[in-house]
Coordinates of C-alpha atoms and ligand atoms in Angstrom, one line a residue:
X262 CA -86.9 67.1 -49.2
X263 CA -85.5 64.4 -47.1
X264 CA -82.0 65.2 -48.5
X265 CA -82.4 68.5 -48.1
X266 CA -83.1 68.1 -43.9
X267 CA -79.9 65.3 -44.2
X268 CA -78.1 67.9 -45.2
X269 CA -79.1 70.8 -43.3
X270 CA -78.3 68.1 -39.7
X271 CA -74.8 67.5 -40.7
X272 CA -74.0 71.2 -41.5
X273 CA -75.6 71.5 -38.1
X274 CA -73.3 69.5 -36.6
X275 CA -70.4 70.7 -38.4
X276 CA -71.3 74.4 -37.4
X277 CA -71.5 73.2 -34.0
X278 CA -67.7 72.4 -34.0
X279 CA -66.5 75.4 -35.9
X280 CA -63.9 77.3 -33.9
X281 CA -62.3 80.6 -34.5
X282 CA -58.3 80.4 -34.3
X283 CA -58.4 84.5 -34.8
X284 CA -60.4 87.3 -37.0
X285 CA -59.8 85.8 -40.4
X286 CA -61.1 82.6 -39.7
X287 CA -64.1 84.5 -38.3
X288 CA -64.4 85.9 -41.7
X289 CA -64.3 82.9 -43.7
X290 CA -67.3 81.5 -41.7
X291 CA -69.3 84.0 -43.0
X292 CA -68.4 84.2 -46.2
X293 CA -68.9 80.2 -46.6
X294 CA -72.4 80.1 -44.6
X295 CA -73.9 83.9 -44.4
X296 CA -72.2 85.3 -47.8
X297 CA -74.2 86.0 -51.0
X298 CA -72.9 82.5 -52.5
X299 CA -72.9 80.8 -49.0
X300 CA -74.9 77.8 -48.3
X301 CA -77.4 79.4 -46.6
X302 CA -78.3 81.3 -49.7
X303 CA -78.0 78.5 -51.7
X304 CA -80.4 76.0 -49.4
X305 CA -83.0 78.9 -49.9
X306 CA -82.7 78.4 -53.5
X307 CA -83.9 74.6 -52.9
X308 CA -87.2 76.2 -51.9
X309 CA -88.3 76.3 -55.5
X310 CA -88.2 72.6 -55.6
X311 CA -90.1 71.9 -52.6
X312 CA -93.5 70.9 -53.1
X313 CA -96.2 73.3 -52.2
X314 CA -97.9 71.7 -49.1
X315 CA -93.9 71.5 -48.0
X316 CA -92.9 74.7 -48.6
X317 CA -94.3 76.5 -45.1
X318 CA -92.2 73.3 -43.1
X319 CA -89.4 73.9 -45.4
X320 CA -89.2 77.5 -44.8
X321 CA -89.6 77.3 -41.1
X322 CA -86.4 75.1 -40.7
X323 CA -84.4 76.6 -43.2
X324 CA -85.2 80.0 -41.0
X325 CA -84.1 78.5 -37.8
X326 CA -80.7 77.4 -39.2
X327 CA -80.2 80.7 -40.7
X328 CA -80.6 82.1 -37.3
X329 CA -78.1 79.1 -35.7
X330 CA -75.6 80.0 -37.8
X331 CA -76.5 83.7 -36.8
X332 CA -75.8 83.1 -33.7
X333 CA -72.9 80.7 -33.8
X334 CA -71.1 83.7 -36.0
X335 CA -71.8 86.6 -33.0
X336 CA -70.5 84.1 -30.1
X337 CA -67.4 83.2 -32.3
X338 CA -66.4 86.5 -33.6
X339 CA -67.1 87.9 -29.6
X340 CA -64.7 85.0 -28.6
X341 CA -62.0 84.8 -31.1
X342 CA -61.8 89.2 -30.4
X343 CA -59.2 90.8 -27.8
X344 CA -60.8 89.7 -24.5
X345 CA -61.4 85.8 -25.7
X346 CA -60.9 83.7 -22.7
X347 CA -58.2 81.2 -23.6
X348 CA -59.5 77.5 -23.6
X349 CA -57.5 76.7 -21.3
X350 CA -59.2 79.2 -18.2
X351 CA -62.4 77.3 -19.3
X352 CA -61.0 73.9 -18.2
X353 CA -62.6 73.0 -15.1
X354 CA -60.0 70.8 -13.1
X355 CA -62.3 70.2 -10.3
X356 CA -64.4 67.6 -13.1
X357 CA -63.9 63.9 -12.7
X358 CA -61.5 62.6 -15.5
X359 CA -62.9 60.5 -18.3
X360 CA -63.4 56.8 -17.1
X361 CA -60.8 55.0 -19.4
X362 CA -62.0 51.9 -20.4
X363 CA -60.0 48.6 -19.5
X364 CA -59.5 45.5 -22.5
X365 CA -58.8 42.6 -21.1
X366 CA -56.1 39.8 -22.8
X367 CA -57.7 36.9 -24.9
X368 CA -57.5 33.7 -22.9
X369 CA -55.5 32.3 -26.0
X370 CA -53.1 35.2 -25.6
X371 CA -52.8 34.4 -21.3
X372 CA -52.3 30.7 -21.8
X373 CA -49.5 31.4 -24.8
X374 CA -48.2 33.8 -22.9
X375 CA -47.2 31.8 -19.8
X376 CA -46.1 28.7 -22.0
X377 CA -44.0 31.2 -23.6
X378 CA -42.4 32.8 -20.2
X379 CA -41.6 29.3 -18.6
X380 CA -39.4 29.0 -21.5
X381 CA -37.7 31.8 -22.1
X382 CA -36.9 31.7 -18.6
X383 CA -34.9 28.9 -19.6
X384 CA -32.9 30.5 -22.4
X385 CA -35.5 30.1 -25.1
X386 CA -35.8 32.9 -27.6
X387 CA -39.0 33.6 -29.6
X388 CA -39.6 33.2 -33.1
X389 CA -42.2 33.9 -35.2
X390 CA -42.9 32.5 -38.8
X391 CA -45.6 32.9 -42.0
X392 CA -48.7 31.4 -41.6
X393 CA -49.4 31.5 -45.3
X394 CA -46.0 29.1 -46.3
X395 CA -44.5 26.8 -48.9
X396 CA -44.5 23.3 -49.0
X397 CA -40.8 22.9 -48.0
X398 CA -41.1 24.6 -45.1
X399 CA -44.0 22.8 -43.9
X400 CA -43.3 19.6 -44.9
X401 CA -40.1 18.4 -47.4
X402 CA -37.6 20.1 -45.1
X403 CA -39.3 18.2 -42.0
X404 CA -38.5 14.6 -43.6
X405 CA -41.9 14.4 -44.8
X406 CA -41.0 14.2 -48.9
X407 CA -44.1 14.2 -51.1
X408 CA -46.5 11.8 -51.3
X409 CA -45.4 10.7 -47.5
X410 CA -48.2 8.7 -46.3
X411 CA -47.6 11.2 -43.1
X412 CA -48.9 14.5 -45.0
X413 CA -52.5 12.4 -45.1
X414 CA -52.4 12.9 -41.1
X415 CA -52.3 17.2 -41.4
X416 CA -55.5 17.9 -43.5
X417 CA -54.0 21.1 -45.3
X418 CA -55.1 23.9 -46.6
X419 CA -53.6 24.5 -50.1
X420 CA -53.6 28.4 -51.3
X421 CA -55.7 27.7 -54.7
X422 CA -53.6 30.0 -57.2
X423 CA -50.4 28.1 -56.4
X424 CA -50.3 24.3 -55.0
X425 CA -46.7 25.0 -53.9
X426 CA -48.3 28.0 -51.0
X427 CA -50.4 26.5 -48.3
X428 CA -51.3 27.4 -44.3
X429 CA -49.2 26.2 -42.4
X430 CA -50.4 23.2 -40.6
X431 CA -48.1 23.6 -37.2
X432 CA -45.1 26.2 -36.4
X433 CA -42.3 23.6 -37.0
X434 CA -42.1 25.3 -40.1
X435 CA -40.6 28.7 -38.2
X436 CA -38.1 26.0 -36.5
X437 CA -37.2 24.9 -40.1
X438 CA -36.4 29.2 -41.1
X439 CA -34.4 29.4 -38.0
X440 CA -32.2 26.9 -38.5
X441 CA -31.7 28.1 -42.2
X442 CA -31.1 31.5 -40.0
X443 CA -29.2 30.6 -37.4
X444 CA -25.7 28.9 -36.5
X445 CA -26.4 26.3 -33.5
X446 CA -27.1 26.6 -30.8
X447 CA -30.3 27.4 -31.4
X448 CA -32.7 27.5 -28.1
X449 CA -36.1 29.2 -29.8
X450 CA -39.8 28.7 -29.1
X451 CA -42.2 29.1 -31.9
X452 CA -45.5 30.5 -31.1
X453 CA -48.6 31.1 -33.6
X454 CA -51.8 30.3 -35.4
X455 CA -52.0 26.9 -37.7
X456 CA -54.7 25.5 -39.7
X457 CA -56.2 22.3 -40.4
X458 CA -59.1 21.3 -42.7
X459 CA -61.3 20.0 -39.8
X460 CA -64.4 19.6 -38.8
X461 CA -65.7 22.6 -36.5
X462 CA -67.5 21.0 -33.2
X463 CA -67.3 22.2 -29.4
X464 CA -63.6 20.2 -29.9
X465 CA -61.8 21.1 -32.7
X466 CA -61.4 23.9 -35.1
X467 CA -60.4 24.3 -38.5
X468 CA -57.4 26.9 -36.9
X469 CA -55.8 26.7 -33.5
X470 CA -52.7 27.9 -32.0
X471 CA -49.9 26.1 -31.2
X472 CA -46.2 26.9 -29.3
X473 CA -43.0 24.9 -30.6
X474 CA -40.1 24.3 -28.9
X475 CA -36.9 23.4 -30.6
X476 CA -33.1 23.2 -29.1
X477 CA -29.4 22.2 -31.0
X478 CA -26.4 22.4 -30.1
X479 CA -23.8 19.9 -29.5
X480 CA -24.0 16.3 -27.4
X481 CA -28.3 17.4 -26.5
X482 CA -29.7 14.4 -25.4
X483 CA -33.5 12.7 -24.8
X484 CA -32.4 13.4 -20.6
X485 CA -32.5 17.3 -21.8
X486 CA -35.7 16.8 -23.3
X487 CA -37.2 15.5 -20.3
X488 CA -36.1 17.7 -17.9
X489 CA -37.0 20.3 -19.7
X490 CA -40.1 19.4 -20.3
X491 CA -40.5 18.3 -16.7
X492 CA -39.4 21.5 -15.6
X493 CA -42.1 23.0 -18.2
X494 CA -45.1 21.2 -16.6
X495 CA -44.2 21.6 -12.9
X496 CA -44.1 25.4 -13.8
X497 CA -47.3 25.5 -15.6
X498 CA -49.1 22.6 -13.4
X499 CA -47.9 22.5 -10.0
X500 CA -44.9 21.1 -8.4
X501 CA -46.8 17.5 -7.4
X502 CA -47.5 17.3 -11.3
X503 CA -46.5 13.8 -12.5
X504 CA -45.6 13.6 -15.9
X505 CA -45.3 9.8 -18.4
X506 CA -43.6 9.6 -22.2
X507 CA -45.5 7.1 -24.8
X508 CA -43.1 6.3 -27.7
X509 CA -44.9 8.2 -31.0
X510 CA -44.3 8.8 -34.7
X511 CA -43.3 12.2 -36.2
X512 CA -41.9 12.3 -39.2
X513 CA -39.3 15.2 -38.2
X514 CA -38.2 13.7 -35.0
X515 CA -36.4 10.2 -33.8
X516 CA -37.3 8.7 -31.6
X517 CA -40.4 10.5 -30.6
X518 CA -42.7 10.9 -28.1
X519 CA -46.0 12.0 -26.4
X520 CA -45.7 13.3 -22.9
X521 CA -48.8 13.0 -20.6
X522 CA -49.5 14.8 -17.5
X523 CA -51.3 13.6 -14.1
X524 CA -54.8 15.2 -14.9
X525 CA -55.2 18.2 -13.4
X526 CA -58.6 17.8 -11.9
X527 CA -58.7 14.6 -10.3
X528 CA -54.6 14.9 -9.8
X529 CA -54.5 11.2 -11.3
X530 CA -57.6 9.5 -9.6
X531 CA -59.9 9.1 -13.1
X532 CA -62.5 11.8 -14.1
X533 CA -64.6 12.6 -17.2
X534 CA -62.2 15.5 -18.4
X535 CA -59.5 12.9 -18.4
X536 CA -61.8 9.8 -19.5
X537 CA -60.9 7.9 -16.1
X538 CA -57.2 7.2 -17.5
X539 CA -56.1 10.0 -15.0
X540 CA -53.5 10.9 -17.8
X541 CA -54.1 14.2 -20.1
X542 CA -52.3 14.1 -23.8
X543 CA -50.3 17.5 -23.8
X544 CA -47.3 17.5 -26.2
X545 CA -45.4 15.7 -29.1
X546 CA -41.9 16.3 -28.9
X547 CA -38.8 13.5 -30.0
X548 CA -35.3 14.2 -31.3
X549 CA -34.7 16.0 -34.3
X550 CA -34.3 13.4 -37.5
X551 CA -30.7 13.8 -38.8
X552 CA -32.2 14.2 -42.0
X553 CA -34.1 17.6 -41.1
X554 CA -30.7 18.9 -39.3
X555 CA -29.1 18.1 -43.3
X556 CA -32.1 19.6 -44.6
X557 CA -31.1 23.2 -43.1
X558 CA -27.8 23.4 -44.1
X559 CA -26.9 21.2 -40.0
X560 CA -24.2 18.8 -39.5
X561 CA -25.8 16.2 -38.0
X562 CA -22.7 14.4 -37.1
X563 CA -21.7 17.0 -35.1
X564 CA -24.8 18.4 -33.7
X565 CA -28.2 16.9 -31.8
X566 CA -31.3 18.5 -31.0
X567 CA -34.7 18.1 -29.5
X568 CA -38.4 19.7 -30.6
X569 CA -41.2 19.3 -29.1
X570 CA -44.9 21.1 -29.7
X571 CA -48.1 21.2 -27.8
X572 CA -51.5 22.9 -28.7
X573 CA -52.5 25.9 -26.6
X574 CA -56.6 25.7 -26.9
X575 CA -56.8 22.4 -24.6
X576 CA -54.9 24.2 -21.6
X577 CA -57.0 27.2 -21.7
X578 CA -60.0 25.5 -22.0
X579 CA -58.9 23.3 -19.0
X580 CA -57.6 26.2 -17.0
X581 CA -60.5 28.4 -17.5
X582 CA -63.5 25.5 -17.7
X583 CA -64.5 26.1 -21.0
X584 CA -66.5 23.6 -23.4
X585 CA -66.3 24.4 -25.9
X586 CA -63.2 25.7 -28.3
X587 CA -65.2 28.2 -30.8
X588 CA -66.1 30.3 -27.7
X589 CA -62.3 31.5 -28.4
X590 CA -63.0 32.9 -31.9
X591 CA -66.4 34.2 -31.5
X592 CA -65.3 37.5 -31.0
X593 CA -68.3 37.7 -28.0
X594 CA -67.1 40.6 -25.7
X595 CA -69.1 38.9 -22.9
X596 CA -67.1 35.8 -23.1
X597 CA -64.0 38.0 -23.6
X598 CA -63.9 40.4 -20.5
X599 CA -64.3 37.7 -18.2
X600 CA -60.4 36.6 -18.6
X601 CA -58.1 39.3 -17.1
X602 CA -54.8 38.6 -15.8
X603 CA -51.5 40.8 -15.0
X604 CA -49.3 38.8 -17.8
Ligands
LIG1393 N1 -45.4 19.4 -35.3 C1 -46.1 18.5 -34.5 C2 -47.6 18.7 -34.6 O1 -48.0 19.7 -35.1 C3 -45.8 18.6 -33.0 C4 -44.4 18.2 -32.8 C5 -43.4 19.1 -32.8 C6 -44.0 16.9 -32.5 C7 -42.0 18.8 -32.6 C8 -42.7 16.5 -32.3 C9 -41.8 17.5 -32.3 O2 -48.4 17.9 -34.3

């Protein structure tokens, strides 16, 4: 019987929305609910299947949606006839409108976002790039040939029906497709998701997000670099912002670098966040290696270039005092309407 009931709420609810468009439509309704064959004929017909001590219930609500529909029919066919009031003198404008709810941007999405405007306000274009990619792309093209003792340092992902497809492990591989693309100069900044076979904890993830920065074009120099990158952090850290270059190892760049910054909390002095060094790790950046400009089809006699790449977890969680990075793929609305911002 409980089907029965199921059935007789939806049709309910689909009555409930019926409207008439004109006369004919008005006829169909009955034919399909009040005619000889329509389903209120044919639910009576289930009564023979009820059991006994059911029956009386049974035939009580069958009854009262024979008379909804009933009644539904009369007020449509009265409305849909010659003196119908047109939906539209029902409206009543005096109502307050529907609240629209507001979304709110992901942190991840503010923080890339901003990178992403300090840069293009420098000439930087955006590109965009697989995150499911080939092994050439990812690594071979970026001077990193198999077997590179480097590859070791990326824990990767490798797509299981075919060892040549992987996820990408950082978006230097959209730097590598532009230049394939594209004639220097090339000015573009790569944002996007990568993944590494990590372990999860409060401060690291097996995927993050990164932004990429790559420029080429004749005579570039390490003194663009820096400046540039200078430029970048007094942007997104304040003007009093000191920043420091380590030397480093990337396999795609030479020489290469790490920049720090003054930490932002104790603006150099030693704190926790920045383990009393007063220096926070931000980017790897370098020049590119000749043999990645040869790679894409470059002349690298003729033409320099720098990259550089930073992660984009760390900065929001500093901006926005977070702990701990799997708050930021949780999907917890709580956590997520608390970040709004006009960018
Ligand atoms: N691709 C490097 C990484 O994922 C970052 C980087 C980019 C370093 C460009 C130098 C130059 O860690």
């Amino acid at each position: 019987m409980s089907d029965v009931l199921q059935k007789i709420q939806s049709l309910k609810k689909e009555i409930e929305l019926f409207e008439f468009a004109n006369d004919q439509s008005a006829e169909e309704f009955r034919i399909k609910y009040l005619g000889t064959k329509g389903i209120v004929k044919e639910l009576m017909s289930e009564m023979k299947n009820i059991p006994v001590e059911q029956k009386k219930e049974f035939g009580q609500i069958l009854n009262e949606f024979k008379q909804f529909t009933e009644s539904k029919y009369e007020s449509l066919k009265q409305s849909s006839g010659s003196e119908k009031i047109s939906s539209h003198d029902q409206i009543d404008y005096t109502l307050p409108g529907d609240e629209m709810p507001l979304g709110s941007r992901h942190p991840i999405s503010l923080m890339q976002n901003s990178i992403l405007t300090i840069f293009q306000r420098l000439g930087f274009a955006v590109a965009e790039g697989p995150e499911i990619e080939d092994d050439w792309h990812n690594f071979t093209a970026l001077n990193l040939p198999e077997h590179h003792p480097a590859r070791d340092m990326q824990d990767t992902f490798y797509v299981q029906q075919n060892p040549d497809w992987l996820l990408r492990t950082h978006t230097s591989n959209t730097q590598i497709r532009e230049m394939q693309k594209n004639k220097p100069p090339i000015r573009v900044i790569c944002p996007g998701r990568v993944y590494r076979n990590e372990t999860i904890s409060a401060r690291s993830h097996c995927f993050f997000h990164q932004v990429e920065g790559l420029y080429i074009d004749e005579k570039v120099s390490f003194a663009d670099l820096k400046q540039t990158l200078y430029f970048f952090a007094k942007e997104m850290y304040g003007k009093d912002v000191k920043i420091r270059f380590r030397p480093s190892y990337f396999p795609f760049t030479e020489p290469s670098a790490e920049m720090d910054i003054s930490c932002t909390l104790c603006a150099g002095a030693g704190c926790t966040v920045c383990k009393r060094t007063g220096w926070l790790e931000i980017l790897g950046c370098g020049m590119v290696h000749p043999n990645v400009l040869q790679n894409c089809g470059i002349d690298s006699e003729k033409y320099t270039g720098f990259a550089f790449g930073m992660g984009v977890e760390r900065p929001a969680l500093l901006k926005y005092g977070i702990n701990d990075i799997r708050l930021f793929s949780e999907n917890d609305v709580r956590f997520l309407k608390q970040f709004t911002s006009a960018i």
